[in-house]
Tab-separated table of C-alpha atoms in Angstrom:
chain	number	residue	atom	x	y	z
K	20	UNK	CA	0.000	0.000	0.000
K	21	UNK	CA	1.229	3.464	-1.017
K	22	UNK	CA	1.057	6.488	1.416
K	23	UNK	CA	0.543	9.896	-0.638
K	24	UNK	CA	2.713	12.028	1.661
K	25	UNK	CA	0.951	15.535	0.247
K	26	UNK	CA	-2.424	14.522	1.028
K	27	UNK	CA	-1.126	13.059	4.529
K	28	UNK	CA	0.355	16.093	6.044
K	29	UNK	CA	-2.973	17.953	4.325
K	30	UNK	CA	-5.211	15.290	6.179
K	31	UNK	CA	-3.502	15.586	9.008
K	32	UNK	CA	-1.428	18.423	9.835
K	33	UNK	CA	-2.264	19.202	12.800
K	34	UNK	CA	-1.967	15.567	14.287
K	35	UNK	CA	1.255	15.741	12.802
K	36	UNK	CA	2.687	18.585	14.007
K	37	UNK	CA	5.697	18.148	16.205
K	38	UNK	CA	6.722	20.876	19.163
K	39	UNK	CA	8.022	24.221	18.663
K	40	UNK	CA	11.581	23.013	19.534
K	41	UNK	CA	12.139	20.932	16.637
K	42	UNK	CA	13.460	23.259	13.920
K	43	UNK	CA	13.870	20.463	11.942
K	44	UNK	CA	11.503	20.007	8.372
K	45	UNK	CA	9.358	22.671	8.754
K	46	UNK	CA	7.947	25.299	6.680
K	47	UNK	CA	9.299	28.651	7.866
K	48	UNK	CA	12.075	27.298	10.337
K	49	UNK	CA	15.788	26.447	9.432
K	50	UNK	CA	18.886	25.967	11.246
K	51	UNK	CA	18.817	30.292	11.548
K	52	UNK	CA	15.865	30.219	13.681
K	53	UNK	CA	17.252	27.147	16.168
K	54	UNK	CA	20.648	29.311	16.043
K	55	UNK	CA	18.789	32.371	17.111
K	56	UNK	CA	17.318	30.950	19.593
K	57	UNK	CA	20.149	29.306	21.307
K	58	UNK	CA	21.860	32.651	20.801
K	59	UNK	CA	18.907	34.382	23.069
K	60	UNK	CA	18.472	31.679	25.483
K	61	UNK	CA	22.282	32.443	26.302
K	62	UNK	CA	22.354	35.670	26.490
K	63	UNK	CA	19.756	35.713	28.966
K	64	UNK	CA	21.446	34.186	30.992
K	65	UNK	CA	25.301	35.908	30.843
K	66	UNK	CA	23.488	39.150	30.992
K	67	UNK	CA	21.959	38.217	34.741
K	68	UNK	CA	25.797	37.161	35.503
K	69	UNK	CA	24.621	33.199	35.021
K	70	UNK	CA	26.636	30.344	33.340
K	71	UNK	CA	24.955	28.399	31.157
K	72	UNK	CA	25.761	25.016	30.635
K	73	UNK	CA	25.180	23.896	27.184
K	74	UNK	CA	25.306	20.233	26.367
K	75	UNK	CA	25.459	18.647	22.857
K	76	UNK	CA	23.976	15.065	22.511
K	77	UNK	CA	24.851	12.770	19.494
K	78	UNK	CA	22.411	9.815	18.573
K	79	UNK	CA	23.811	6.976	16.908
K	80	UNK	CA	21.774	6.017	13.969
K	81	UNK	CA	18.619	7.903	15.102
K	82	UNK	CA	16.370	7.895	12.312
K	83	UNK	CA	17.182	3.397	11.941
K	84	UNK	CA	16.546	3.365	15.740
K	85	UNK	CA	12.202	4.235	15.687
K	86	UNK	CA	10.691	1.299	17.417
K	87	UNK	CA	7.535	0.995	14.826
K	88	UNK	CA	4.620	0.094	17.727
K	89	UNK	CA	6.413	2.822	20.117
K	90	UNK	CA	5.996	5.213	16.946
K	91	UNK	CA	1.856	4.176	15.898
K	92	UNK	CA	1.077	4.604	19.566
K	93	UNK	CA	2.285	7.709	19.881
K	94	UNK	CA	0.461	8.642	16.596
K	95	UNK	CA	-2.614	6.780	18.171
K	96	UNK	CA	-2.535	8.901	20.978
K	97	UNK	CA	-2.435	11.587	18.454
K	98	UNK	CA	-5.947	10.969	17.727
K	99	UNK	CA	-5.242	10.089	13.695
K	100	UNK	CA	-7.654	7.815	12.078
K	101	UNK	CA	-7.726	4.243	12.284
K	102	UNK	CA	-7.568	3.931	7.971
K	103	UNK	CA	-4.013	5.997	8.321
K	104	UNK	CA	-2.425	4.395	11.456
K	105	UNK	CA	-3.754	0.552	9.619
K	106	UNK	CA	-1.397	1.770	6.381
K	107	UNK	CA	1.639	2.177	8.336
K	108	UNK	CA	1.317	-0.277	10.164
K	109	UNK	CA	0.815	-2.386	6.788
K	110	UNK	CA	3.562	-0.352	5.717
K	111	UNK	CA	6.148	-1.111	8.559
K	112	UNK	CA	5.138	-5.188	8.506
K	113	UNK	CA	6.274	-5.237	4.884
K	114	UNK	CA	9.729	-3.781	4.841
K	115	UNK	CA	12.028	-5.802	3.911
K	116	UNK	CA	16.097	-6.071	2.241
K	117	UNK	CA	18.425	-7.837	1.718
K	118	UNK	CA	22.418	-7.511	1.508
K	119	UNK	CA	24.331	-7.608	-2.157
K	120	UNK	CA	27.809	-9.069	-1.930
K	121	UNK	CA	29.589	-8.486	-5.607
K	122	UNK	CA	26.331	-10.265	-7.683
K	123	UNK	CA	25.267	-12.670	-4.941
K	124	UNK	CA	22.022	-11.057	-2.740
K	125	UNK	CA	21.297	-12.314	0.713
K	126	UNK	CA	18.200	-14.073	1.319
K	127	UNK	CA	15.423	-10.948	2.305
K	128	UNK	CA	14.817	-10.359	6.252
K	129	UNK	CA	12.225	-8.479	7.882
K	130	UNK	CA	13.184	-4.609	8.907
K	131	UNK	CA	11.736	-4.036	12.421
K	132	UNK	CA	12.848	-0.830	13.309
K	133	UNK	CA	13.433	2.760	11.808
K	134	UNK	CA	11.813	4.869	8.969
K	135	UNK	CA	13.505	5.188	5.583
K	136	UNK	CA	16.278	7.312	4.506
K	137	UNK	CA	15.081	10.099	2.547
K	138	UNK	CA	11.516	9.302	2.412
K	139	UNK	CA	8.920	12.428	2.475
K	140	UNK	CA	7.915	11.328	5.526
K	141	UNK	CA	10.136	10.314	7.576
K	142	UNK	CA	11.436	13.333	9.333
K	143	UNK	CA	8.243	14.010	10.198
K	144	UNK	CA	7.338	10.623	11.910
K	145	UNK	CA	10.973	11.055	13.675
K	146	UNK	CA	10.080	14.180	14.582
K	147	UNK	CA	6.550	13.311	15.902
K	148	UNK	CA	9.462	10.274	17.923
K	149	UNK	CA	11.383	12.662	19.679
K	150	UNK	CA	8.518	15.190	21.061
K	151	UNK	CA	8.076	13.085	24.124
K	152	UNK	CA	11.506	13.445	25.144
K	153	UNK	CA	10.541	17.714	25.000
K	154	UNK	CA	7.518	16.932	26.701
K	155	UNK	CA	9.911	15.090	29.757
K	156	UNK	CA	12.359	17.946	29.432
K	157	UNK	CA	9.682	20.774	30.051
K	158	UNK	CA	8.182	18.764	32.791
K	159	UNK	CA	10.484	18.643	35.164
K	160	UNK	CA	10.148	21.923	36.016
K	161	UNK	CA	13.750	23.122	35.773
K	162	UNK	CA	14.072	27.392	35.828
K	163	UNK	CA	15.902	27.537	31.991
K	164	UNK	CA	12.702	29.850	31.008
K	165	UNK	CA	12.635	33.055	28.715
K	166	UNK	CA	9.582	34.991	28.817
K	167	UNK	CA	7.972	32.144	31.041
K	168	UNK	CA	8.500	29.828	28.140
K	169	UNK	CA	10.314	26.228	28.519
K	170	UNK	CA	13.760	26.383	26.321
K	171	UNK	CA	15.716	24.042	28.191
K	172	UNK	CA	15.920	21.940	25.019
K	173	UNK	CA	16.830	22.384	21.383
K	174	UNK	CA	16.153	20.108	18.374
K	175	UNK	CA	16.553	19.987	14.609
K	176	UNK	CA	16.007	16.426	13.746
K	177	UNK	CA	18.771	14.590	16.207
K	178	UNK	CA	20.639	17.057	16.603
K	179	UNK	CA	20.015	18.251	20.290
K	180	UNK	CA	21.433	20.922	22.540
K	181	UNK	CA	20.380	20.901	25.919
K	182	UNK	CA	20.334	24.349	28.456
K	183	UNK	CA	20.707	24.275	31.880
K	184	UNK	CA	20.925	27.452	34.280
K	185	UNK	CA	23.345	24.991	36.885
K	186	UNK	CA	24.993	22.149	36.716
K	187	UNK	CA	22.812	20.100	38.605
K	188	UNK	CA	19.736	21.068	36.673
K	189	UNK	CA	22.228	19.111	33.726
K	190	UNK	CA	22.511	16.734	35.802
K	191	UNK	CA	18.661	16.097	36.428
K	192	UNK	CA	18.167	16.506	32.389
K	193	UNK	CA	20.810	13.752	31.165
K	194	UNK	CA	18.984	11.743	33.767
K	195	UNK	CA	15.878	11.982	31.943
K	196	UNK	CA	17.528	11.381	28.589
K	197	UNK	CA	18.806	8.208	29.859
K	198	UNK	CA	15.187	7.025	30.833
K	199	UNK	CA	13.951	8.575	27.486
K	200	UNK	CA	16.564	6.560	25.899
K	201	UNK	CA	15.347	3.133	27.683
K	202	UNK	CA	11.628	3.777	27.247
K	203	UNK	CA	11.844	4.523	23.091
K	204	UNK	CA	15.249	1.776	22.386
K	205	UNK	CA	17.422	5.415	21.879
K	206	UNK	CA	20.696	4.847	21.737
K	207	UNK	CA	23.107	8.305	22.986
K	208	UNK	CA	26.435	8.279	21.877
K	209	UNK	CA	28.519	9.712	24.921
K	210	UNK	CA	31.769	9.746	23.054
K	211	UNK	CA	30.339	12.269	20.870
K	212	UNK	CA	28.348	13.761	22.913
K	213	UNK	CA	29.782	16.690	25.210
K	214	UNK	CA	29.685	19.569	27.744
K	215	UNK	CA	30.404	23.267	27.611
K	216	UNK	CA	29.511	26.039	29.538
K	217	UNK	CA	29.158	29.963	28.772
K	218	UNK	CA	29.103	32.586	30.986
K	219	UNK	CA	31.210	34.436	33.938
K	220	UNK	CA	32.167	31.144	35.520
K	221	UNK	CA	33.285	28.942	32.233
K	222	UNK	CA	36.544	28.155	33.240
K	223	UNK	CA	35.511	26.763	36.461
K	224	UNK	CA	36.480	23.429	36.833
K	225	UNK	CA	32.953	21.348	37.104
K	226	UNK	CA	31.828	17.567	38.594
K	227	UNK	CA	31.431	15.284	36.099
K	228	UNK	CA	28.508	14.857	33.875
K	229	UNK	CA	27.833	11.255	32.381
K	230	UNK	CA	25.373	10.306	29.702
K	231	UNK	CA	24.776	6.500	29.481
K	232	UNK	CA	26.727	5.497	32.254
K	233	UNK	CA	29.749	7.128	30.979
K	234	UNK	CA	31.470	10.600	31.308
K	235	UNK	CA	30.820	13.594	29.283
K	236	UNK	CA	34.071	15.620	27.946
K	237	UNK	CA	34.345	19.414	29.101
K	238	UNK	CA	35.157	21.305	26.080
K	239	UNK	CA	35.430	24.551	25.060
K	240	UNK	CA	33.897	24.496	21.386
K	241	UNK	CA	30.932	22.774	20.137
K	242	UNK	CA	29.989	22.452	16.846
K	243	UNK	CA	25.952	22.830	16.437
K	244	UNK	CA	24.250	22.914	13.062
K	245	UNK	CA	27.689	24.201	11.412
K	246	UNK	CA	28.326	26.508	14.185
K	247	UNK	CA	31.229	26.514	16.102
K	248	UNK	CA	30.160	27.861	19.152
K	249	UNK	CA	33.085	29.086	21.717
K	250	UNK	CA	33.241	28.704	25.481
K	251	UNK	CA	33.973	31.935	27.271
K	252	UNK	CA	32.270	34.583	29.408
K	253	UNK	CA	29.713	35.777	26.657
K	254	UNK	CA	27.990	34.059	23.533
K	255	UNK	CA	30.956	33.885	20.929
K	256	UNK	CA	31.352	32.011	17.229
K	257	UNK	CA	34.338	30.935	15.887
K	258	UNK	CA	34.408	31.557	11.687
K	259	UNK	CA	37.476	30.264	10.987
K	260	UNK	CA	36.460	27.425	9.166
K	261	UNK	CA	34.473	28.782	7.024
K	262	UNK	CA	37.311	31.869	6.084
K	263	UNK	CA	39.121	28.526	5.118
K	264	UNK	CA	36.511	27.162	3.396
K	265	UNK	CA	36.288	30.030	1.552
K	266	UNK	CA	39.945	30.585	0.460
K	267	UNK	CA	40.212	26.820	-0.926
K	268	UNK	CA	37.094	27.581	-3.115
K	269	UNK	CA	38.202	30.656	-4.067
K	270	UNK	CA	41.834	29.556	-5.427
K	271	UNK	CA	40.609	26.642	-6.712
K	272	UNK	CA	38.417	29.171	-9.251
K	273	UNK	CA	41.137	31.178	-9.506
K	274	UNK	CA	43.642	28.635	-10.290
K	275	UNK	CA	41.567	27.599	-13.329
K	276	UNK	CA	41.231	30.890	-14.439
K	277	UNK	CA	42.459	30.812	-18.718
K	278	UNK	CA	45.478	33.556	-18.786
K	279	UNK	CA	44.195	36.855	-21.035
């Protein structure tokens, strides 16, 4: 059975809308607005003399991860018809592949996780997969608030930034990941995943965080959708990269350049 992705998200927009903190795949938000955003959150904070820890989390394979039932009872809860939630699941219970060694295929096995690389759809489900952990995040009541709104939490797609106003309230948040990860078969990657913090007290040395039973790293850039954000007392961007980035393009155009 085919699912018309146009006439889905027409259907059913407003089922399928994920929360305002995933950037990711929607009309009228890009990685500018999640940058913004951060940018604000941040500066809140340095400007009442706070430190705000920012942590970056890294999930390994996160869109081959999506527990299918975990994913159709979240969009049952959702409140989508029974004719649309009966086609994915028909969908999901008829994926199959197989593995092609030189001109000798595998024999086919059943896929029984994860939506499909670069289908229309996808994001969107994964999305719709990752709002509970937002929902967690905002519950627990921690104070990393702007204009008495929840933005403790940043996502476009898997990429995640988390906010904290103290390192404890990290603390409390990475425990909630952890349970998040459990209850939805997530997988965190903690070697990739680290800690930095912005703000008069940066440079303080910190406890330990740990993600996954194992121990953040303390650094003092993170890299966040092509960003290179920089520890240090204020909110800072490092654009050396791209000035590089920029000079190989350049002389490679120039070096092909026919003599006059």
């Amino acid at each position: 059975m085919q699912i018309n992705t146009q006439n889905s998200l027409v259907l059913f927009g407003k089922q399928m809308c994920s929360d305002k903190l995933q950037f990711g795949f929607k009309a009228q938000s890009s990685c500018s607005h999640a940058i913004y955003t951060l940018r604000t959150v941040i500066d809140h904070h340095t400007r009442s003399s706070s430190t705000a820890t920012v942590c970056a989390l890294d999930i390994s394979k996160a869109f081959d991860r999506v527990d299918h039932f975990a994913l159709l009872r979240l969009l049952i809860k959702r409140q989508l018809t029974r004719n649309f939630i009966s086609i994915l699941l028909d969908w999901f219970t008829k994926c199959y592949a197989c593995v092609r060694w030189g001109a000798v295929y595998s024999y086919s096995f059943h896929i029984i996780s994860g939506v499909r690389q670069g289908g229309l759809l996808s994001p969107i489900l994964f999305a719709i997969y990752m709002d509970p952990l937002i929902d967690r995040l905002r519950g627990c009541g921690l104070r990393c608030r702007l204009l008495d709104e929840f933005y403790g939490c940043l996502l476009y797609a898997d990429d995640i930034i988390l906010l904290a106003h103290s390192l404890n309230a990290m603390r409390i948040m990475l425990d909630i990941c952890d349970d998040f990860a459990v209850d939805f078969d997530i997988k965190f990657n903690s070697s990739k995943s680290m800690v930095m913090r912005i703000g008069p007290r940066f440079d303080v040395t910190c406890t330990p965080l740990s993600l996954s039973g194992c121990e953040l790293k303390f650094v003092t850039s993170v890299k966040y959708l092509g960003v290179c954000l920089i520890a240090g007392k204020c909110f800072r961007c490092n654009v050396e990269h791209v000035k590089m980035k920029f000079y190989r393009v350049f002389n490679a155009i120039y070096s092909t350049r026919k003599p006059s």
